Amino acid sequence: MQLEDFQISVFLRLSFYELSEERSKELGDKLIQVLSKLLHAVEKERYRNMDELIEELQGLNLELEEEREQKEIDALRIAHKSYQNCIYDHKNFLDVFYSKLNEALPAKESIQVEENRNLRLHYALEYLFKSIVKLENSLHILEASASIFQVQHSDFTIGEYDEFLKVLLECVEQYDADWDEHTKAAWQDLTDRIYEAMEEMFGGVSA
């Protein structure tokens, strides 16, 4: 493989993490410099030993992990702001949500009980956003999700939890005036992690 082809391959792989073009190029260039030094034609220009090479690669890996962590934090903030847009700009948002959920899941007792239903769900969703420090922390996601699915709607089956999230996203997309591709991606990140966490705990949710 020619160096130019290898560079393109590296940049494509980095694009999987949805880095900015500038940051992707910066990290890609660093990796190419490491590999160029490793394979240098002049022996004295190569790494002196494996420890030196490993140290360089670990530094790059740390930078990438920091980028991934920041992306997760940003996704949570975007999704949280999106939910707040719906709540604060449309006072009937949760009523609309439950009306649509009732159409999708008729005769579910926990949906029919209206006393403090919206307030409980609002606090449960706020807890979901604020308690998840990282999207990769499945324990936090499980604990936060349990406040919705085991306390608020304990009569739901696993498949109905899936429907709950789908209807919520449909309503958010409809009512969030700032909805765009970044918002969609942020919610997708969040719900994907919820699905994964619930699969660990309950043995499967249809995605």
PDB file of C-alpha atoms in Angstrom, residues 35-125:
ATOM      1  CA  LEU A  35       4.670   4.627  11.654  1.00  0.00           C
ATOM      2  CA  SER A  36       7.057   6.437   9.315  1.00  0.00           C
ATOM      3  CA  LYS A  37       9.638   6.532  12.084  1.00  0.00           C
ATOM      4  CA  LEU A  38       9.030   2.863  12.878  1.00  0.00           C
ATOM      5  CA  LEU A  39       9.609   1.872   9.242  1.00  0.00           C
ATOM      6  CA  HIS A  40      12.317   4.407   8.432  1.00  0.00           C
ATOM      7  CA  ALA A  41      14.893   3.156   5.904  1.00  0.00           C
ATOM      8  CA  VAL A  42      17.740   4.527   8.039  1.00  0.00           C
ATOM      9  CA  GLU A  43      18.109   2.418  11.161  1.00  0.00           C
ATOM     10  CA  LYS A  44      19.331   5.237  13.436  1.00  0.00           C
ATOM     11  CA  GLU A  45      16.183   7.228  12.609  1.00  0.00           C
ATOM     12  CA  ARG A  46      13.906   4.466  13.931  1.00  0.00           C
ATOM     13  CA  TYR A  47      12.713   3.977  17.506  1.00  0.00           C
ATOM     14  CA  ARG A  48      15.475   2.804  19.786  1.00  0.00           C
ATOM     15  CA  ASN A  49      13.311   0.143  21.406  1.00  0.00           C
ATOM     16  CA  MET A  50       9.703  -1.074  21.763  1.00  0.00           C
ATOM     17  CA  ASP A  51       9.157   0.915  24.945  1.00  0.00           C
ATOM     18  CA  GLU A  52       9.724   4.161  23.040  1.00  0.00           C
ATOM     19  CA  LEU A  53       7.237   3.096  20.340  1.00  0.00           C
ATOM     20  CA  ILE A  54       4.633   1.962  22.891  1.00  0.00           C
ATOM     21  CA  GLU A  55       4.923   5.273  24.750  1.00  0.00           C
ATOM     22  CA  GLU A  56       4.195   7.187  21.529  1.00  0.00           C
ATOM     23  CA  LEU A  57       1.196   4.991  20.675  1.00  0.00           C
ATOM     24  CA  GLN A  58      -0.197   5.230  24.204  1.00  0.00           C
ATOM     25  CA  GLY A  59      -0.030   9.012  23.964  1.00  0.00           C
ATOM     26  CA  LEU A  60      -2.039   8.932  20.735  1.00  0.00           C
ATOM     27  CA  ASN A  61      -4.546   6.511  22.232  1.00  0.00           C
ATOM     28  CA  LEU A  62      -5.032   8.826  25.215  1.00  0.00           C
ATOM     29  CA  GLU A  63      -5.739  11.757  22.891  1.00  0.00           C
ATOM     30  CA  LEU A  64      -8.319   9.703  21.000  1.00  0.00           C
ATOM     31  CA  GLU A  65      -9.997   8.526  24.215  1.00  0.00           C
ATOM     32  CA  GLU A  66     -10.235  12.138  25.400  1.00  0.00           C
ATOM     33  CA  GLU A  67     -11.886  13.059  22.104  1.00  0.00           C
ATOM     34  CA  ARG A  68     -14.374  10.208  22.468  1.00  0.00           C
ATOM     35  CA  GLU A  69     -15.156  11.190  26.063  1.00  0.00           C
ATOM     36  CA  GLN A  70     -15.753  14.809  25.052  1.00  0.00           C
ATOM     37  CA  LYS A  71     -18.038  13.646  22.255  1.00  0.00           C
ATOM     38  CA  GLU A  72     -20.099  11.653  24.769  1.00  0.00           C
ATOM     39  CA  ILE A  73     -20.340  14.639  27.126  1.00  0.00           C
ATOM     40  CA  ASP A  74     -21.381  16.872  24.224  1.00  0.00           C
ATOM     41  CA  ALA A  75     -24.013  14.344  23.098  1.00  0.00           C
ATOM     42  CA  LEU A  76     -25.559  14.280  26.580  1.00  0.00           C
ATOM     43  CA  ARG A  77     -25.641  18.067  26.752  1.00  0.00           C
ATOM     44  CA  ILE A  78     -27.228  18.363  23.312  1.00  0.00           C
ATOM     45  CA  ALA A  79     -29.915  15.765  24.102  1.00  0.00           C
ATOM     46  CA  HIS A  80     -30.628  17.368  27.486  1.00  0.00           C
ATOM     47  CA  LYS A  81     -30.943  20.841  25.948  1.00  0.00           C
ATOM     48  CA  SER A  82     -33.228  19.371  23.290  1.00  0.00           C
ATOM     49  CA  TYR A  83     -35.526  17.894  25.951  1.00  0.00           C
ATOM     50  CA  GLN A  84     -35.560  21.180  27.855  1.00  0.00           C
ATOM     51  CA  ASN A  85     -36.512  23.045  24.664  1.00  0.00           C
ATOM     52  CA  CYS A  86     -39.581  20.829  24.430  1.00  0.00           C
ATOM     53  CA  ILE A  87     -40.554  21.189  28.074  1.00  0.00           C
ATOM     54  CA  TYR A  88     -40.064  24.934  28.436  1.00  0.00           C
ATOM     55  CA  ASP A  89     -41.396  25.967  25.032  1.00  0.00           C
ATOM     56  CA  HIS A  90     -44.392  23.615  25.034  1.00  0.00           C
ATOM     57  CA  LYS A  91     -46.072  23.189  28.404  1.00  0.00           C
ATOM     58  CA  ASN A  92     -48.248  20.364  27.049  1.00  0.00           C
ATOM     59  CA  PHE A  93     -45.292  18.374  25.723  1.00  0.00           C
ATOM     60  CA  LEU A  94     -45.623  15.478  28.171  1.00  0.00           C
ATOM     61  CA  ASP A  95     -49.396  15.355  27.692  1.00  0.00           C
ATOM     62  CA  VAL A  96     -48.828  14.987  23.945  1.00  0.00           C
ATOM     63  CA  PHE A  97     -46.173  12.351  24.591  1.00  0.00           C
ATOM     64  CA  TYR A  98     -48.454  10.271  26.798  1.00  0.00           C
ATOM     65  CA  SER A  99     -51.335  10.639  24.351  1.00  0.00           C
ATOM     66  CA  LYS A 100     -49.163   9.204  21.573  1.00  0.00           C
ATOM     67  CA  LEU A 101     -47.763   6.539  23.874  1.00  0.00           C
ATOM     68  CA  ASN A 102     -51.298   5.526  24.800  1.00  0.00           C
ATOM     69  CA  GLU A 103     -52.080   5.104  21.088  1.00  0.00           C
ATOM     70  CA  ALA A 104     -49.016   2.912  20.671  1.00  0.00           C
ATOM     71  CA  LEU A 105     -49.580   0.975  23.910  1.00  0.00           C
ATOM     72  CA  PRO A 106     -53.304   1.037  24.716  1.00  0.00           C
ATOM     73  CA  ALA A 107     -54.627  -0.261  28.001  1.00  0.00           C
ATOM     74  CA  LYS A 108     -51.366   0.100  29.938  1.00  0.00           C
ATOM     75  CA  GLU A 109     -52.430   0.990  33.460  1.00  0.00           C
ATOM     76  CA  SER A 110     -49.382   3.118  34.301  1.00  0.00           C
ATOM     77  CA  ILE A 111     -50.131   5.397  31.321  1.00  0.00           C
ATOM     78  CA  GLN A 112     -53.748   5.868  32.375  1.00  0.00           C
ATOM     79  CA  VAL A 113     -52.911   7.023  35.924  1.00  0.00           C
ATOM     80  CA  GLU A 114     -52.569  10.769  35.348  1.00  0.00           C
ATOM     81  CA  GLU A 115     -52.011  11.985  38.924  1.00  0.00           C
ATOM     82  CA  ASN A 116     -48.457  13.401  39.089  1.00  0.00           C
ATOM     83  CA  ARG A 117     -47.592  11.264  36.041  1.00  0.00           C
ATOM     84  CA  ASN A 118     -46.014  14.083  34.026  1.00  0.00           C
ATOM     85  CA  LEU A 119     -44.126  15.495  36.996  1.00  0.00           C
ATOM     86  CA  ARG A 120     -42.712  12.078  37.932  1.00  0.00           C
ATOM     87  CA  LEU A 121     -41.595  11.454  34.371  1.00  0.00           C
ATOM     88  CA  HIS A 122     -40.030  14.906  34.098  1.00  0.00           C
ATOM     89  CA  TYR A 123     -37.966  14.368  37.250  1.00  0.00           C
ATOM     90  CA  ALA A 124     -37.028  10.866  36.080  1.00  0.00           C
ATOM     91  CA  LEU A 125     -35.793  12.209  32.717  1.00  0.00           C
TER      92      LEU A 125
END
